[in-house]
PDB file of C-alpha atoms in Angstrom:
ATOM      1  CA  MET A   1     -59.684 -27.703 -57.434  1.00 64.00           C
ATOM      2  CA  PRO A   2     -58.867 -23.900 -57.948  1.00 70.00           C
ATOM      3  CA  ASP A   3     -55.186 -24.788 -58.167  1.00 75.00           C
ATOM      4  CA  LEU A   4     -53.977 -27.458 -60.364  1.00 81.00           C
ATOM      5  CA  ALA A   5     -50.143 -27.009 -59.406  1.00 80.00           C
ATOM      6  CA  ASP A   6     -50.049 -30.298 -57.466  1.00 79.00           C
ATOM      7  CA  ALA A   7     -52.821 -32.189 -59.658  1.00 83.00           C
ATOM      8  CA  ALA A   8     -49.954 -34.281 -61.566  1.00 80.00           C
ATOM      9  CA  ARG A   9     -48.872 -35.568 -58.113  1.00 82.00           C
ATOM     10  CA  VAL A  10     -52.084 -37.823 -57.700  1.00 84.00           C
ATOM     11  CA  ARG A  11     -52.186 -41.012 -59.511  1.00 86.00           C
ATOM     12  CA  TRP A  12     -55.731 -40.602 -60.712  1.00 88.00           C
ATOM     13  CA  PRO A  13     -57.808 -43.259 -62.114  1.00 90.00           C
ATOM     14  CA  GLU A  14     -58.023 -43.669 -65.730  1.00 88.00           C
ATOM     15  CA  GLY A  15     -60.940 -41.196 -67.357  1.00 85.00           C
ATOM     16  CA  VAL A  16     -61.014 -38.861 -64.520  1.00 86.00           C
ATOM     17  CA  ALA A  17     -61.242 -35.193 -65.697  1.00 84.00           C
ATOM     18  CA  ILE A  18     -59.227 -32.658 -63.898  1.00 86.00           C
ATOM     19  CA  LEU A  19     -60.980 -28.884 -64.080  1.00 87.00           C
ATOM     20  CA  CYS A  20     -59.977 -26.047 -62.629  1.00 88.00           C
ATOM     21  CA  ALA A  21     -62.463 -24.414 -60.293  1.00 89.00           C
ATOM     22  CA  PRO A  22     -63.649 -20.839 -60.545  1.00 93.00           C
ATOM     23  CA  GLN A  23     -61.844 -18.627 -58.206  1.00 91.00           C
ATOM     24  CA  ALA A  24     -62.255 -14.868 -57.410  1.00 93.00           C
ATOM     25  CA  ARG A  25     -59.026 -12.772 -58.038  1.00 92.00           C
ATOM     26  CA  HIS A  26     -60.237  -9.113 -57.128  1.00 93.00           C
ATOM     27  CA  LEU A  27     -60.365  -8.558 -53.129  1.00 94.00           C
ATOM     28  CA  PRO A  28     -61.172  -5.945 -51.102  1.00 95.00           C
ATOM     29  CA  ASP A  29     -58.380  -3.934 -49.927  1.00 93.00           C
ATOM     30  CA  GLY A  30     -57.842  -3.328 -46.192  1.00 90.00           C
ATOM     31  CA  PHE A  31     -60.339  -5.498 -44.934  1.00 91.00           C
ATOM     32  CA  PHE A  32     -59.421  -7.564 -41.899  1.00 88.00           C
ATOM     33  CA  ASN A  33     -60.372  -8.965 -38.717  1.00 88.00           C
ATOM     34  CA  GLN A  34     -63.492 -10.799 -40.052  1.00 92.00           C
ATOM     35  CA  SER A  35     -65.840 -11.879 -37.384  1.00 92.00           C
ATOM     36  CA  THR A  36     -68.616 -13.585 -39.124  1.00 94.00           C
ATOM     37  CA  TYR A  37     -69.397 -15.794 -42.439  1.00 94.00           C
ATOM     38  CA  ALA A  38     -70.608 -12.958 -44.203  1.00 95.00           C
ATOM     39  CA  GLU A  39     -67.543 -10.941 -43.753  1.00 96.00           C
ATOM     40  CA  LEU A  40     -65.610 -13.977 -44.691  1.00 96.00           C
ATOM     41  CA  LEU A  41     -67.448 -14.394 -48.163  1.00 97.00           C
ATOM     42  CA  TYR A  42     -66.808 -10.258 -48.263  1.00 97.00           C
ATOM     43  CA  GLY A  43     -63.162 -10.861 -47.955  1.00 96.00           C
ATOM     44  CA  CYS A  44     -63.166 -13.573 -50.590  1.00 95.00           C
ATOM     45  CA  GLY A  45     -64.617 -11.747 -53.180  1.00 96.00           C
ATOM     46  CA  TYR A  46     -68.459 -11.195 -52.240  1.00 97.00           C
ATOM     47  CA  HIS A  47     -68.029  -7.678 -52.138  1.00 97.00           C
ATOM     48  CA  ASP A  48     -68.404  -7.502 -56.405  1.00 97.00           C
ATOM     49  CA  ALA A  49     -71.608  -8.403 -57.679  1.00 97.00           C
ATOM     50  CA  ASN A  50     -70.299  -8.793 -60.837  1.00 97.00           C
ATOM     51  CA  GLN A  51     -67.230 -11.085 -59.806  1.00 97.00           C
ATOM     52  CA  VAL A  52     -69.604 -13.365 -58.079  1.00 97.00           C
ATOM     53  CA  SER A  53     -72.138 -13.628 -61.140  1.00 97.00           C
ATOM     54  CA  GLY A  54     -69.206 -14.719 -62.917  1.00 97.00           C
ATOM     55  CA  LEU A  55     -68.049 -17.323 -60.352  1.00 97.00           C
ATOM     56  CA  VAL A  56     -71.561 -18.971 -60.353  1.00 97.00           C
ATOM     57  CA  THR A  57     -72.034 -18.812 -64.386  1.00 97.00           C
ATOM     58  CA  GLY A  58     -68.411 -20.594 -64.325  1.00 97.00           C
ATOM     59  CA  TRP A  59     -69.943 -23.258 -61.933  1.00 97.00           C
ATOM     60  CA  PHE A  60     -72.919 -23.752 -64.078  1.00 97.00           C
ATOM     61  CA  ASN A  61     -70.869 -24.281 -67.081  1.00 96.00           C
ATOM     62  CA  LEU A  62     -68.821 -27.010 -65.177  1.00 95.00           C
ATOM     63  CA  MET A  63     -71.757 -28.484 -63.733  1.00 95.00           C
ATOM     64  CA  ASP A  64     -73.415 -28.951 -67.139  1.00 95.00           C
ATOM     65  CA  LEU A  65     -70.114 -29.920 -68.495  1.00 92.00           C
ATOM     66  CA  CYS A  66     -70.082 -32.813 -65.965  1.00 90.00           C
ATOM     67  CA  ASP A  67     -73.823 -33.326 -66.166  1.00 93.00           C
ATOM     68  CA  ALA A  68     -73.528 -33.591 -62.191  1.00 93.00           C
ATOM     69  CA  ASP A  69     -76.134 -35.575 -60.468  1.00 96.00           C
ATOM     70  CA  ALA A  70     -74.805 -34.245 -57.098  1.00 96.00           C
ATOM     71  CA  ILE A  71     -72.436 -31.711 -55.515  1.00 96.00           C
ATOM     72  CA  LEU A  72     -69.871 -32.671 -52.847  1.00 94.00           C
ATOM     73  CA  ALA A  73     -67.714 -29.878 -51.441  1.00 92.00           C
ATOM     74  CA  ASP A  74     -66.150 -28.105 -48.569  1.00 89.00           C
ATOM     75  CA  HIS A  75     -65.962 -24.424 -48.628  1.00 88.00           C
ATOM     76  CA  ALA A  76     -67.329 -23.628 -52.115  1.00 93.00           C
ATOM     77  CA  PRO A  77     -70.022 -21.188 -51.622  1.00 95.00           C
ATOM     78  CA  SER A  78     -70.575 -20.235 -55.233  1.00 97.00           C
ATOM     79  CA  ALA A  79     -70.747 -23.939 -56.063  1.00 96.00           C
ATOM     80  CA  HIS A  80     -73.617 -24.683 -53.323  1.00 95.00           C
ATOM     81  CA  LEU A  81     -75.196 -21.353 -54.779  1.00 96.00           C
ATOM     82  CA  ALA A  82     -74.863 -22.517 -58.353  1.00 97.00           C
ATOM     83  CA  ALA A  83     -76.490 -26.125 -57.498  1.00 96.00           C
ATOM     84  CA  ARG A  84     -79.252 -24.409 -55.322  1.00 94.00           C
ATOM     85  CA  ILE A  85     -80.189 -22.208 -58.503  1.00 96.00           C
ATOM     86  CA  LEU A  86     -80.027 -25.328 -61.118  1.00 96.00           C
ATOM     87  CA  GLY A  87     -81.908 -27.562 -58.303  1.00 95.00           C
ATOM     88  CA  ILE A  88     -79.143 -30.227 -57.862  1.00 97.00           C
ATOM     89  CA  PRO A  89     -78.957 -31.656 -54.619  1.00 97.00           C
ATOM     90  CA  ALA A  90     -75.603 -30.748 -52.682  1.00 96.00           C
ATOM     91  CA  ALA A  91     -73.642 -31.457 -49.482  1.00 97.00           C
ATOM     92  CA  ARG A  92     -71.176 -29.694 -47.849  1.00 95.00           C
ATOM     93  CA  ILE A  93     -68.380 -31.592 -45.844  1.00 94.00           C
ATOM     94  CA  GLY A  94     -65.875 -29.921 -43.363  1.00 91.00           C
ATOM     95  CA  SER A  95     -65.180 -29.164 -40.017  1.00 89.00           C
ATOM     96  CA  GLY A  96     -68.154 -26.980 -39.375  1.00 91.00           C
ATOM     97  CA  PHE A  97     -66.427 -23.675 -39.409  1.00 92.00           C
ATOM     98  CA  PHE A  98     -67.789 -22.912 -43.032  1.00 92.00           C
ATOM     99  CA  ALA A  99     -70.788 -24.040 -42.184  1.00 92.00           C
ATOM    100  CA  PRO A 100     -72.902 -21.788 -39.937  1.00 91.00           C
ATOM    101  CA  PRO A 101     -76.155 -22.332 -38.800  1.00 90.00           C
ATOM    102  CA  ALA A 102     -78.912 -21.962 -41.409  1.00 80.00           C
ATOM    103  CA  GLN A 103     -80.453 -19.071 -39.804  1.00 77.00           C
ATOM    104  CA  GLY A 104     -79.529 -15.416 -39.781  1.00 75.00           C
ATOM    105  CA  PRO A 105     -77.790 -13.280 -39.144  1.00 84.00           C
ATOM    106  CA  ALA A 106     -74.606 -15.225 -39.027  1.00 85.00           C
ATOM    107  CA  PRO A 107     -72.966 -15.332 -35.487  1.00 90.00           C
ATOM    108  CA  ARG A 108     -70.078 -13.966 -34.437  1.00 89.00           C
ATOM    109  CA  PHE A 109     -67.006 -16.589 -34.075  1.00 86.00           C
ATOM    110  CA  ARG A 110     -64.337 -14.057 -33.220  1.00 81.00           C
ATOM    111  CA  ASP A 111     -65.821 -13.712 -29.566  1.00 76.00           C
ATOM    112  CA  TRP A 112     -62.779 -13.519 -27.920  1.00 75.00           C
ATOM    113  CA  GLN A 113     -62.226  -9.783 -28.816  1.00 78.00           C
ATOM    114  CA  ALA A 114     -64.165  -6.571 -29.557  1.00 82.00           C
ATOM    115  CA  THR A 115     -65.422  -6.580 -33.217  1.00 86.00           C
ATOM    116  CA  ASP A 116     -67.346  -3.953 -35.144  1.00 90.00           C
ATOM    117  CA  ALA A 117     -71.085  -5.146 -34.856  1.00 90.00           C
ATOM    118  CA  GLN A 118     -72.312  -2.368 -37.125  1.00 93.00           C
ATOM    119  CA  ARG A 119     -69.859  -3.535 -39.719  1.00 94.00           C
ATOM    120  CA  ALA A 120     -70.866  -7.059 -39.625  1.00 94.00           C
ATOM    121  CA  VAL A 121     -74.499  -5.915 -40.057  1.00 94.00           C
ATOM    122  CA  ARG A 122     -73.699  -3.993 -43.206  1.00 96.00           C
ATOM    123  CA  ILE A 123     -71.540  -6.686 -44.494  1.00 96.00           C
ATOM    124  CA  GLU A 124     -74.158  -9.238 -44.604  1.00 96.00           C
ATOM    125  CA  ARG A 125     -76.620  -7.058 -45.730  1.00 96.00           C
ATOM    126  CA  HIS A 126     -74.534  -6.435 -48.713  1.00 97.00           C
ATOM    127  CA  VAL A 127     -73.429  -9.921 -49.119  1.00 97.00           C
ATOM    128  CA  LEU A 128     -76.873 -10.963 -49.144  1.00 97.00           C
ATOM    129  CA  GLU A 129     -77.772  -8.428 -51.588  1.00 98.00           C
ATOM    130  CA  VAL A 130     -75.028  -9.678 -54.064  1.00 98.00           C
ATOM    131  CA  VAL A 131     -76.386 -13.241 -53.721  1.00 98.00           C
ATOM    132  CA  ASN A 132     -79.925 -12.336 -54.174  1.00 97.00           C
ATOM    133  CA  GLY A 133     -78.771 -10.346 -57.252  1.00 97.00           C
ATOM    134  CA  VAL A 134     -77.686 -13.882 -58.872  1.00 97.00           C
ATOM    135  CA  ARG A 135     -80.497 -15.539 -57.982  1.00 97.00           C
ATOM    136  CA  THR A 136     -83.003 -12.842 -59.412  1.00 97.00           C
ATOM    137  CA  LEU A 137     -80.663 -12.662 -62.593  1.00 95.00           C
ATOM    138  CA  SER A 138     -81.181 -16.672 -62.858  1.00 95.00           C
ATOM    139  CA  GLY A 139     -84.942 -16.518 -62.144  1.00 96.00           C
ATOM    140  CA  VAL A 140     -84.934 -17.764 -58.544  1.00 95.00           C
ATOM    141  CA  ALA A 141     -86.666 -15.785 -55.854  1.00 96.00           C
ATOM    142  CA  PRO A 142     -84.323 -13.576 -53.419  1.00 96.00           C
ATOM    143  CA  CYS A 143     -83.915 -15.424 -49.916  1.00 94.00           C
ATOM    144  CA  GLY A 144     -84.294 -13.325 -46.655  1.00 93.00           C
ATOM    145  CA  GLU A 145     -81.250 -14.999 -44.920  1.00 92.00           C
ATOM    146  CA  LEU A 146     -77.626 -15.078 -46.122  1.00 93.00           C
ATOM    147  CA  CYS A 147     -77.026 -18.748 -44.484  1.00 89.00           C
ATOM    148  CA  LEU A 148     -80.093 -19.974 -45.723  1.00 89.00           C
ATOM    149  CA  ALA A 149     -79.096 -18.839 -49.282  1.00 92.00           C
ATOM    150  CA  LEU A 150     -76.085 -20.672 -49.588  1.00 91.00           C
ATOM    151  CA  ALA A 151     -76.883 -23.905 -47.410  1.00 90.00           C
ATOM    152  CA  PRO A 152     -76.814 -27.166 -49.310  1.00 93.00           C
ATOM    153  CA  GLN A 153     -79.367 -29.979 -48.463  1.00 94.00           C
ATOM    154  CA  LEU A 154     -77.005 -31.687 -46.428  1.00 95.00           C
ATOM    155  CA  ASP A 155     -74.276 -30.773 -44.146  1.00 95.00           C
ATOM    156  CA  LEU A 156     -71.838 -33.193 -43.278  1.00 96.00           C
ATOM    157  CA  ILE A 157     -69.387 -32.117 -40.208  1.00 95.00           C
ATOM    158  CA  ALA A 158     -66.149 -34.022 -40.276  1.00 93.00           C
ATOM    159  CA  SER A 159     -65.665 -33.544 -36.702  1.00 90.00           C
ATOM    160  CA  TRP A 160     -67.696 -34.059 -33.512  1.00 91.00           C
ATOM    161  CA  PRO A 161     -70.146 -31.528 -31.576  1.00 93.00           C
ATOM    162  CA  GLU A 162     -67.438 -30.916 -28.957  1.00 89.00           C
ATOM    163  CA  LEU A 163     -65.067 -29.370 -31.815  1.00 88.00           C
ATOM    164  CA  ASP A 164     -67.482 -27.855 -33.539  1.00 91.00           C
ATOM    165  CA  CYS A 165     -67.540 -23.885 -33.158  1.00 88.00           C
ATOM    166  CA  TYR A 166     -71.261 -23.427 -33.791  1.00 92.00           C
ATOM    167  CA  ALA A 167     -72.271 -26.726 -32.276  1.00 92.00           C
ATOM    168  CA  ALA A 168     -74.775 -24.867 -29.607  1.00 91.00           C
ATOM    169  CA  LEU A 169     -76.432 -22.499 -32.205  1.00 91.00           C
ATOM    170  CA  ARG A 170     -77.390 -25.522 -34.589  1.00 90.00           C
ATOM    171  CA  PRO A 171     -81.229 -26.600 -34.788  1.00 89.00           C
ATOM    172  CA  ALA A 172     -81.583 -30.252 -33.699  1.00 89.00           C
ATOM    173  CA  ASN A 173     -81.010 -32.433 -36.598  1.00 90.00           C
ATOM    174  CA  SER A 174     -79.617 -30.027 -38.778  1.00 92.00           C
ATOM    175  CA  VAL A 175     -76.398 -31.432 -39.672  1.00 95.00           C
ATOM    176  CA  VAL A 176     -74.729 -34.628 -39.474  1.00 96.00           C
ATOM    177  CA  TYR A 177     -71.507 -35.585 -37.506  1.00 95.00           C
ATOM    178  CA  ILE A 178     -69.173 -38.232 -39.230  1.00 93.00           C
ATOM    179  CA  GLY A 179     -66.118 -37.521 -37.148  1.00 89.00           C
ATOM    180  CA  ASN A 180     -62.556 -37.037 -38.371  1.00 79.00           C
ATOM    181  CA  GLU A 181     -61.010 -39.489 -41.201  1.00 65.00           C
ATOM    182  CA  VAL A 182     -58.903 -41.998 -39.342  1.00 59.00           C
ATOM    183  CA  VAL A 183     -55.884 -43.139 -41.296  1.00 56.00           C
ATOM    184  CA  THR A 184     -54.368 -46.272 -39.825  1.00 56.00           C
ATOM    185  CA  GLY A 185     -51.032 -47.100 -39.944  1.00 58.00           C
ATOM    186  CA  GLN A 186     -49.841 -43.453 -39.533  1.00 66.00           C
ATOM    187  CA  GLY A 187     -48.807 -41.304 -36.711  1.00 68.00           C
ATOM    188  CA  LEU A 188     -47.430 -42.360 -33.332  1.00 75.00           C
ATOM    189  CA  VAL A 189     -48.982 -43.116 -29.826  1.00 78.00           C
ATOM    190  CA  PRO A 190     -48.888 -40.089 -27.924  1.00 80.00           C
ATOM    191  CA  GLN A 191     -46.720 -40.067 -24.622  1.00 85.00           C
ATOM    192  CA  TRP A 192     -48.695 -38.174 -21.976  1.00 90.00           C
ATOM    193  CA  PRO A 193     -46.931 -36.418 -19.130  1.00 92.00           C
ATOM    194  CA  THR A 194     -47.776 -37.961 -15.501  1.00 84.00           C
ATOM    195  CA  ALA A 195     -49.172 -40.867 -17.559  1.00 77.00           C
ATOM    196  CA  ASP A 196     -49.166 -42.656 -14.172  1.00 83.00           C
ATOM    197  CA  ASP A 197     -51.564 -40.244 -12.609  1.00 87.00           C
ATOM    198  CA  PRO A 198     -55.256 -41.450 -12.988  1.00 85.00           C
ATOM    199  CA  SER A 199     -56.801 -38.352 -11.589  1.00 87.00           C
ATOM    200  CA  ARG A 200     -55.221 -36.288 -14.333  1.00 89.00           C
ATOM    201  CA  LYS A 201     -57.395 -36.110 -17.568  1.00 92.00           C
ATOM    202  CA  ARG A 202     -55.784 -36.198 -20.564  1.00 93.00           C
ATOM    203  CA  VAL A 203     -56.004 -33.083 -23.346  1.00 93.00           C
ATOM    204  CA  ALA A 204     -54.523 -32.833 -26.504  1.00 91.00           C
ATOM    205  CA  ALA A 205     -54.447 -28.760 -27.654  1.00 92.00           C
ATOM    206  CA  TYR A 206     -53.550 -27.247 -30.878  1.00 90.00           C
ATOM    207  CA  LEU A 207     -52.993 -23.626 -30.469  1.00 92.00           C
ATOM    208  CA  LYS A 208     -51.413 -20.646 -32.123  1.00 90.00           C
ATOM    209  CA  SER A 209     -48.648 -18.272 -30.560  1.00 89.00           C
ATOM    210  CA  ASP A 210     -49.902 -15.085 -31.592  1.00 86.00           C
ATOM    211  CA  TYR A 211     -53.249 -15.389 -29.811  1.00 84.00           C
ATOM    212  CA  GLY A 212     -53.162 -13.153 -26.834  1.00 82.00           C
ATOM    213  CA  GLY A 213     -54.765 -15.855 -24.442  1.00 87.00           C
ATOM    214  CA  THR A 214     -52.326 -18.714 -25.311  1.00 91.00           C
ATOM    215  CA  ARG A 215     -50.364 -18.652 -22.423  1.00 90.00           C
ATOM    216  CA  THR A 216     -53.272 -18.349 -19.942  1.00 93.00           C
ATOM    217  CA  ILE A 217     -54.855 -21.425 -21.507  1.00 94.00           C
ATOM    218  CA  LEU A 218     -51.628 -23.189 -21.276  1.00 94.00           C
ATOM    219  CA  GLY A 219     -50.904 -22.624 -17.733  1.00 93.00           C
ATOM    220  CA  GLU A 220     -54.555 -23.638 -16.755  1.00 94.00           C
ATOM    221  CA  LEU A 221     -54.246 -26.813 -18.767  1.00 95.00           C
ATOM    222  CA  GLU A 222     -50.852 -27.370 -16.950  1.00 93.00           C
ATOM    223  CA  ARG A 223     -52.600 -27.021 -13.653  1.00 92.00           C
ATOM    224  CA  HIS A 224     -55.355 -29.374 -14.289  1.00 93.00           C
ATOM    225  CA  TYR A 225     -54.692 -31.708 -16.665  1.00 94.00           C
ATOM    226  CA  SER A 226     -51.993 -34.115 -18.528  1.00 95.00           C
ATOM    227  CA  THR A 227     -51.455 -32.042 -21.699  1.00 95.00           C
ATOM    228  CA  VAL A 228     -49.758 -32.528 -25.072  1.00 94.00           C
ATOM    229  CA  ALA A 229     -49.854 -29.389 -26.720  1.00 94.00           C
ATOM    230  CA  PHE A 230     -48.917 -28.327 -30.202  1.00 92.00           C
ATOM    231  CA  VAL A 231     -48.445 -24.488 -30.486  1.00 94.00           C
ATOM    232  CA  ALA A 232     -47.755 -22.817 -34.010  1.00 91.00           C
ATOM    233  CA  GLY A 233     -44.989 -20.242 -34.154  1.00 90.00           C
ATOM    234  CA  LEU A 234     -43.560 -20.728 -30.907  1.00 88.00           C
ATOM    235  CA  GLY A 235     -39.819 -20.552 -30.703  1.00 87.00           C
ATOM    236  CA  SER A 236     -37.676 -23.085 -29.313  1.00 88.00           C
ATOM    237  CA  SER A 237     -36.594 -21.104 -25.921  1.00 90.00           C
ATOM    238  CA  GLU A 238     -40.416 -20.296 -25.454  1.00 89.00           C
ATOM    239  CA  ARG A 239     -41.488 -23.773 -25.922  1.00 89.00           C
ATOM    240  CA  ALA A 240     -38.684 -25.048 -23.312  1.00 90.00           C
ATOM    241  CA  SER A 241     -39.807 -22.249 -20.772  1.00 91.00           C
ATOM    242  CA  LEU A 242     -43.367 -23.395 -20.847  1.00 91.00           C
ATOM    243  CA  GLN A 243     -42.686 -27.259 -20.806  1.00 92.00           C
ATOM    244  CA  SER A 244     -43.266 -28.772 -17.165  1.00 93.00           C
ATOM    245  CA  ALA A 245     -44.132 -32.235 -15.671  1.00 92.00           C
ATOM    246  CA  ASN A 246     -47.755 -32.059 -16.933  1.00 93.00           C
ATOM    247  CA  LEU A 247     -47.362 -29.887 -19.965  1.00 94.00           C
ATOM    248  CA  TRP A 248     -45.176 -31.216 -23.055  1.00 91.00           C
TER     249      TRP A 248
END
């Protein structure tokens, strides 16, 4: 873990060693509105070849120290890159957002607004050069596509195809969907509006109030479905104005 502040809160089994994961500290100034995986990497420190080389070297040392037989990580591109170079089997687990299809170029995920397509191409080319530079220095042949250069042997998507933003773009059988973790004994049974109306399908929505299309989406959900929505950042007065017999 990169932040050890909360490590003491967990009752770790005896013999577990807590190590600090390498993390980029130098980020590009004024780089916003990322729309592809490559741009996310660039904004997280992959603009700097020396920094990425240092991150991967740190992972080399950690993997050697642990005598790792396999690597399991969520969004840890430097760890996956290090594992590929060392020939250690690696698996990636997460919602799928940080696991773009293993083909290039990286698809655009911010498809609801205009983005700079030329910047995306330029950034992906730069990040690939950075990654290939590390591979070459480590005695490994460069890779033609960024997503392939960082892809693990196994992608475990902790969700379902219906909630995977890249589902329609993935080659067949390229990932394994394992669903979300279910914790028994916690949470509440949802109370649905218009629960006595079998003609209305039920929708649970998670939205953000600063997204321009939020009210339009809520309006359509209210018209057609029985909806329970959590809208992050919504004030109490706005919440009251949006609630209806079909939308809670």
